[in-house]
Every structure is written in structure tokens, then in C-alpha cells.
PDB file of C-alpha atoms in Angstrom:
ATOM      1  CA  UNK A 123       0.000   0.000   0.000  1.00  0.00           C
ATOM      2  CA  UNK A 124       1.181   3.497  -0.743  1.00  0.00           C
ATOM      3  CA  UNK A 125      -0.137   7.028  -0.685  1.00  0.00           C
ATOM      4  CA  UNK A 126       0.778   9.960  -2.910  1.00  0.00           C
ATOM      5  CA  UNK A 127       0.132  13.576  -1.981  1.00  0.00           C
ATOM      6  CA  UNK A 128       0.898  16.881  -3.654  1.00  0.00           C
ATOM      7  CA  UNK A 129       1.593  20.299  -2.161  1.00  0.00           C
ATOM      8  CA  UNK A 130       2.164  23.557  -3.990  1.00  0.00           C
ATOM      9  CA  UNK A 131       4.796  25.704  -2.349  1.00  0.00           C
ATOM     10  CA  UNK A 132       6.372  28.962  -3.390  1.00  0.00           C
ATOM     11  CA  UNK A 133       9.535  27.100  -4.418  1.00  0.00           C
ATOM     12  CA  UNK A 134       7.643  24.552  -6.544  1.00  0.00           C
ATOM     13  CA  UNK A 135       5.690  21.323  -6.175  1.00  0.00           C
ATOM     14  CA  UNK A 136       6.325  18.741  -3.464  1.00  0.00           C
ATOM     15  CA  UNK A 137       5.087  15.221  -4.092  1.00  0.00           C
ATOM     16  CA  UNK A 138       4.934  13.097  -0.945  1.00  0.00           C
ATOM     17  CA  UNK A 139       5.115   9.301  -0.994  1.00  0.00           C
ATOM     18  CA  UNK A 140       4.143   7.228   2.051  1.00  0.00           C
ATOM     19  CA  UNK A 141       4.139   3.449   2.423  1.00  0.00           C
ATOM     20  CA  UNK A 142       6.229   1.540  -0.066  1.00  0.00           C
ATOM     21  CA  UNK A 143       7.901   2.371  -3.341  1.00  0.00           C
ATOM     22  CA  UNK A 144       7.894  -0.931  -5.183  1.00  0.00           C
ATOM     23  CA  UNK A 145       7.310  -2.323  -8.660  1.00  0.00           C
ATOM     24  CA  UNK A 146       3.494  -2.300  -8.354  1.00  0.00           C
ATOM     25  CA  UNK A 147       3.314   1.498  -7.983  1.00  0.00           C
ATOM     26  CA  UNK A 148       6.280   2.642 -10.092  1.00  0.00           C
ATOM     27  CA  UNK A 149       4.306   3.418 -13.253  1.00  0.00           C
ATOM     28  CA  UNK A 150       1.774   5.512 -11.336  1.00  0.00           C
ATOM     29  CA  UNK A 151       4.442   7.476  -9.444  1.00  0.00           C
ATOM     30  CA  UNK A 152       6.526   8.036 -12.576  1.00  0.00           C
ATOM     31  CA  UNK A 153       3.512   9.288 -14.553  1.00  0.00           C
ATOM     32  CA  UNK A 154       2.450  11.541 -11.674  1.00  0.00           C
ATOM     33  CA  UNK A 155       5.936  13.030 -11.353  1.00  0.00           C
ATOM     34  CA  UNK A 156       6.319  13.451 -15.132  1.00  0.00           C
ATOM     35  CA  UNK A 157       3.085  15.448 -15.246  1.00  0.00           C
ATOM     36  CA  UNK A 158       4.426  17.771 -12.562  1.00  0.00           C
ATOM     37  CA  UNK A 159       7.826  18.077 -14.270  1.00  0.00           C
ATOM     38  CA  UNK A 160       6.085  19.085 -17.508  1.00  0.00           C
ATOM     39  CA  UNK A 161       4.707  22.227 -15.809  1.00  0.00           C
ATOM     40  CA  UNK A 162       8.229  23.636 -15.714  1.00  0.00           C
ATOM     41  CA  UNK A 163       8.131  24.282 -11.972  1.00  0.00           C
ATOM     42  CA  UNK A 164      10.754  22.739  -9.678  1.00  0.00           C
ATOM     43  CA  UNK A 165       9.633  19.358  -8.313  1.00  0.00           C
ATOM     44  CA  UNK A 166      10.711  17.712  -5.067  1.00  0.00           C
ATOM     45  CA  UNK A 167       9.838  14.158  -4.092  1.00  0.00           C
ATOM     46  CA  UNK A 168       9.439  13.762  -0.330  1.00  0.00           C
ATOM     47  CA  UNK A 169       9.840  10.137   0.736  1.00  0.00           C
ATOM     48  CA  UNK A 170       8.100   9.962   4.084  1.00  0.00           C
ATOM     49  CA  UNK A 171       7.400   6.917   6.223  1.00  0.00           C
ATOM     50  CA  UNK A 172       8.505   4.439   3.560  1.00  0.00           C
ATOM     51  CA  UNK A 173       8.837   0.853   4.692  1.00  0.00           C
ATOM     52  CA  UNK A 174      10.107  -0.630   1.403  1.00  0.00           C
ATOM     53  CA  UNK A 175      12.070   0.692  -1.545  1.00  0.00           C
ATOM     54  CA  UNK A 176      12.811  -2.179  -3.907  1.00  0.00           C
ATOM     55  CA  UNK A 177      15.199  -2.119  -6.871  1.00  0.00           C
ATOM     56  CA  UNK A 178      12.450  -0.845  -9.192  1.00  0.00           C
ATOM     57  CA  UNK A 179      11.851   1.992  -6.725  1.00  0.00           C
ATOM     58  CA  UNK A 180      15.545   2.841  -6.619  1.00  0.00           C
ATOM     59  CA  UNK A 181      15.713   2.829 -10.412  1.00  0.00           C
ATOM     60  CA  UNK A 182      12.734   5.201 -10.515  1.00  0.00           C
ATOM     61  CA  UNK A 183      14.429   7.558  -8.064  1.00  0.00           C
ATOM     62  CA  UNK A 184      17.575   7.558 -10.221  1.00  0.00           C
ATOM     63  CA  UNK A 185      15.510   8.403 -13.325  1.00  0.00           C
ATOM     64  CA  UNK A 186      13.678  11.191 -11.527  1.00  0.00           C
ATOM     65  CA  UNK A 187      16.861  12.766 -10.159  1.00  0.00           C
ATOM     66  CA  UNK A 188      18.295  12.666 -13.693  1.00  0.00           C
ATOM     67  CA  UNK A 189      15.258  14.729 -14.740  1.00  0.00           C
ATOM     68  CA  UNK A 190      15.998  17.302 -12.036  1.00  0.00           C
ATOM     69  CA  UNK A 191      13.649  16.118  -9.287  1.00  0.00           C
ATOM     70  CA  UNK A 192      15.054  16.872  -5.836  1.00  0.00           C
ATOM     71  CA  UNK A 193      14.780  14.031  -3.311  1.00  0.00           C
ATOM     72  CA  UNK A 194      13.837  14.694   0.301  1.00  0.00           C
ATOM     73  CA  UNK A 195      13.578  11.988   2.951  1.00  0.00           C
ATOM     74  CA  UNK A 196      12.530  11.405   6.514  1.00  0.00           C
ATOM     75  CA  UNK A 197      13.578   8.459   8.611  1.00  0.00           C
ATOM     76  CA  UNK A 198      16.901   6.683   8.873  1.00  0.00           C
ATOM     77  CA  UNK A 199      16.177   3.984   6.263  1.00  0.00           C
ATOM     78  CA  UNK A 200      14.834   6.334   3.612  1.00  0.00           C
ATOM     79  CA  UNK A 201      17.534   8.946   4.226  1.00  0.00           C
ATOM     80  CA  UNK A 202      20.201   6.260   3.807  1.00  0.00           C
ATOM     81  CA  UNK A 203      18.706   5.095   0.484  1.00  0.00           C
ATOM     82  CA  UNK A 204      18.441   8.674  -0.803  1.00  0.00           C
ATOM     83  CA  UNK A 205      22.047   9.475   0.185  1.00  0.00           C
ATOM     84  CA  UNK A 206      23.184   6.529  -1.909  1.00  0.00           C
ATOM     85  CA  UNK A 207      21.281   7.818  -4.946  1.00  0.00           C
ATOM     86  CA  UNK A 208      22.356  11.450  -4.873  1.00  0.00           C
ATOM     87  CA  UNK A 209      25.517  12.027  -6.900  1.00  0.00           C
ATOM     88  CA  UNK A 210      28.272  13.581  -4.827  1.00  0.00           C
ATOM     89  CA  UNK A 211      30.809  16.074  -6.117  1.00  0.00           C
ATOM     90  CA  UNK A 212      34.350  14.848  -5.660  1.00  0.00           C
ATOM     91  CA  UNK A 213      36.907  16.975  -3.883  1.00  0.00           C
ATOM     92  CA  UNK A 214      38.562  18.007  -7.156  1.00  0.00           C
ATOM     93  CA  UNK A 215      35.289  19.016  -8.752  1.00  0.00           C
TER      94      UNK A 215
END
């Protein structure tokens, strides 16, 4: 089970995901995010209270960050997953 919410903020749109981010909901989440991206406003994906992020979910997050979506997370598990997906600048860079 998962829940998707949307909030308009001055800085752009925040899409909130609760529950699990797994293969059964990937298409829905990707379509939802793509619609928001197409508006031209900045989009952030807030991963809140997630219990599962499977490999399909991680692949989706990589695709969304490549499209400019900013990832936000709450909780130790979700924050750890997000840290592993965000490209880091090396010291020379």
C-alpha cells in the first residue's frame, strides 16, 4: 500500500510518498511526477514513512533525479537510500 500527496509551495511542487515504493506502484508514481515536471516548476519528491524501496523503486528515483527532481527523505532507512542515490561532487570538482 502506498499514498501519494501533492503540495504547492512557493519554491515549486512537493510530491509526498508514504508506504512503499515498489514495482506495483512505479508506473503511477513516474507518470504523476512526469506530469508535474512538464509544468516547468521545480519538483521535489518527499519520501516519508517508507517501509520498502525495492530495486524498481531505486531505479525510478535515479531516473527522476536525472530529470531534475530533488529528493527529500525522513527516517533513517529512507535517508540512507536517498544518500546513496544522490551524486556527490568529488573533492577536485
